[in-house]
Amino acid sequence: MVHGQPRVGILMGSDSDLPLMEEAGRVLAEFGVPYELTVASAHRSPDRVHAYAREAEGRGIQVLIAGAGGAAHLAGVLAAHTSLPVIGVPIPGPALGGLDSLLSTVQMPSGVPVATVGIGAARNAGLLAVQILATSDPALRDRFRQFKARLAAEVEAKAARVAAGMAPGAGRETS
Ligand code: RP5
């Protein structure tokens, strides 16, 4: 956990979503971005969702990340009640593998967007939040550029291993 005024609010429909949604928090921590994390359900606790959305901006939150499964309306309801950018994470469930969550998160009406990442892609949600914050934070932008450079270097290393006929992962640093 990074100390300081939270800049990102991570919400999830149930504590059963926590193992996945914690990945978004881990990314934010990697970039030194303070965040808060809570449970609020669009259907089971609509008043809590409403209150959170109304108060978040005034508390200094700049981006919301919302993960929910099934009839996943959490991100959309938050977006209805705030002008903060909302990133939606469709949580995979047992019935339809997350397709239900994906469609109910992404198919927002015109005028009320939710930036929806892939099914279960909480890490990407964290990265997108970092990128949004980085548009007005040069130090964070530098850290994100370094992250992109590391990604590219990893691909170069993989290409070299493949060219050398090595098995996937062979020759990788272990630390
Ligand atoms: C959704 O229903 C939650 O976001 C969760 O993904 C799913 C199951 O919730 P629980 O029954 O585990 O509380 O609202």
PDB file of N, CA and C in Angstrom, residues 1 6 18 24 35 48 52 60 70-71 86 94 110 127 139-140 149 152 154 164-165 170:
ATOM      1  N   MET A   1       0.849  -1.203   0.000  1.00  0.00           N
ATOM      2  CA  MET A   1       0.000   0.000   0.000  1.00  0.00           C
ATOM      3  C   MET A   1       0.886   1.255   0.000  1.00  0.00           C
ATOM      4  N   PRO A   6      -5.381   9.148  -1.387  1.00  0.00           N
ATOM      5  CA  PRO A   6      -5.677   8.256  -2.518  1.00  0.00           C
ATOM      6  C   PRO A   6      -6.052   9.037  -3.779  1.00  0.00           C
ATOM      7  N   LEU A  18     -12.128  -9.742  -4.807  1.00  0.00           N
ATOM      8  CA  LEU A  18     -10.894  -9.151  -4.282  1.00  0.00           C
ATOM      9  C   LEU A  18      -9.609  -9.768  -4.845  1.00  0.00           C
ATOM     10  N   ALA A  24      -5.035  -4.724  -9.635  1.00  0.00           N
ATOM     11  CA  ALA A  24      -5.036  -3.291  -9.998  1.00  0.00           C
ATOM     12  C   ALA A  24      -4.292  -2.501  -8.932  1.00  0.00           C
ATOM     13  N   TYR A  35      -3.912   4.614  -3.438  1.00  0.00           N
ATOM     14  CA  TYR A  35      -5.263   4.230  -3.843  1.00  0.00           C
ATOM     15  C   TYR A  35      -6.037   3.738  -2.627  1.00  0.00           C
ATOM     16  N   ARG A  48     -24.884   2.955  -1.184  1.00  0.00           N
ATOM     17  CA  ARG A  48     -23.434   3.064  -0.925  1.00  0.00           C
ATOM     18  C   ARG A  48     -22.697   3.454  -2.210  1.00  0.00           C
ATOM     19  N   TYR A  52     -20.664   6.960  -2.714  1.00  0.00           N
ATOM     20  CA  TYR A  52     -19.238   6.919  -3.067  1.00  0.00           C
ATOM     21  C   TYR A  52     -18.987   7.764  -4.314  1.00  0.00           C
ATOM     22  N   GLY A  60     -10.651  14.027  -3.503  1.00  0.00           N
ATOM     23  CA  GLY A  60      -9.359  14.023  -4.182  1.00  0.00           C
ATOM     24  C   GLY A  60      -9.112  12.827  -5.076  1.00  0.00           C
ATOM     25  N   GLY A  70     -21.192 -10.945 -13.541  1.00  0.00           N
ATOM     26  CA  GLY A  70     -22.605 -11.202 -13.851  1.00  0.00           C
ATOM     27  C   GLY A  70     -23.241 -10.003 -14.535  1.00  0.00           C
ATOM     28  N   ALA A  71     -24.407  -9.594 -14.021  1.00  0.00           N
ATOM     29  CA  ALA A  71     -25.059  -8.371 -14.523  1.00  0.00           C
ATOM     30  C   ALA A  71     -24.283  -7.197 -13.935  1.00  0.00           C
ATOM     31  N   VAL A  86     -14.127   6.479 -15.399  1.00  0.00           N
ATOM     32  CA  VAL A  86     -14.391   5.177 -14.774  1.00  0.00           C
ATOM     33  C   VAL A  86     -13.854   4.076 -15.683  1.00  0.00           C
ATOM     34  N   PRO A  94     -18.916 -18.053 -13.084  1.00  0.00           N
ATOM     35  CA  PRO A  94     -19.058 -19.472 -13.440  1.00  0.00           C
ATOM     36  C   PRO A  94     -20.030 -19.716 -14.593  1.00  0.00           C
ATOM     37  N   SER A 110     -24.678   6.161 -25.132  1.00  0.00           N
ATOM     38  CA  SER A 110     -23.937   7.331 -25.579  1.00  0.00           C
ATOM     39  C   SER A 110     -24.017   8.438 -24.531  1.00  0.00           C
ATOM     40  N   LEU A 127      -2.976  -0.117 -15.000  1.00  0.00           N
ATOM     41  CA  LEU A 127      -2.066   0.581 -15.918  1.00  0.00           C
ATOM     42  C   LEU A 127      -2.764   1.749 -16.609  1.00  0.00           C
ATOM     43  N   ALA A 139       6.331  13.211 -13.626  1.00  0.00           N
ATOM     44  CA  ALA A 139       7.145  12.176 -12.984  1.00  0.00           C
ATOM     45  C   ALA A 139       6.536  10.795 -13.223  1.00  0.00           C
ATOM     46  N   LEU A 140       5.217  10.730 -13.133  1.00  0.00           N
ATOM     47  CA  LEU A 140       4.529   9.463 -13.374  1.00  0.00           C
ATOM     48  C   LEU A 140       4.660   9.060 -14.847  1.00  0.00           C
ATOM     49  N   ALA A 149       9.540   0.751 -21.841  1.00  0.00           N
ATOM     50  CA  ALA A 149      10.875   0.361 -22.324  1.00  0.00           C
ATOM     51  C   ALA A 149      11.230  -1.039 -21.810  1.00  0.00           C
ATOM     52  N   ALA A 152       9.409  -3.619 -23.892  1.00  0.00           N
ATOM     53  CA  ALA A 152      10.060  -3.801 -25.194  1.00  0.00           C
ATOM     54  C   ALA A 152      11.346  -4.613 -25.045  1.00  0.00           C
ATOM     55  N   GLU A 154      11.951  -6.856 -22.823  1.00  0.00           N
ATOM     56  CA  GLU A 154      11.585  -8.264 -22.596  1.00  0.00           C
ATOM     57  C   GLU A 154      11.280  -8.967 -23.920  1.00  0.00           C
ATOM     58  N   ALA A 164      17.846 -18.221 -30.853  1.00  0.00           N
ATOM     59  CA  ALA A 164      18.922 -19.127 -30.428  1.00  0.00           C
ATOM     60  C   ALA A 164      18.433 -20.559 -30.244  1.00  0.00           C
ATOM     61  N   GLY A 165      17.137 -20.770 -30.504  1.00  0.00           N
ATOM     62  CA  GLY A 165      16.580 -22.116 -30.396  1.00  0.00           C
ATOM     63  C   GLY A 165      16.393 -22.592 -28.977  1.00  0.00           C
ATOM     64  N   ALA A 170      13.843 -20.173 -20.974  1.00  0.00           N
ATOM     65  CA  ALA A 170      15.228 -20.568 -20.683  1.00  0.00           C
ATOM     66  C   ALA A 170      16.148 -19.348 -20.791  1.00  0.00           C
TER      67      ALA A 170
END
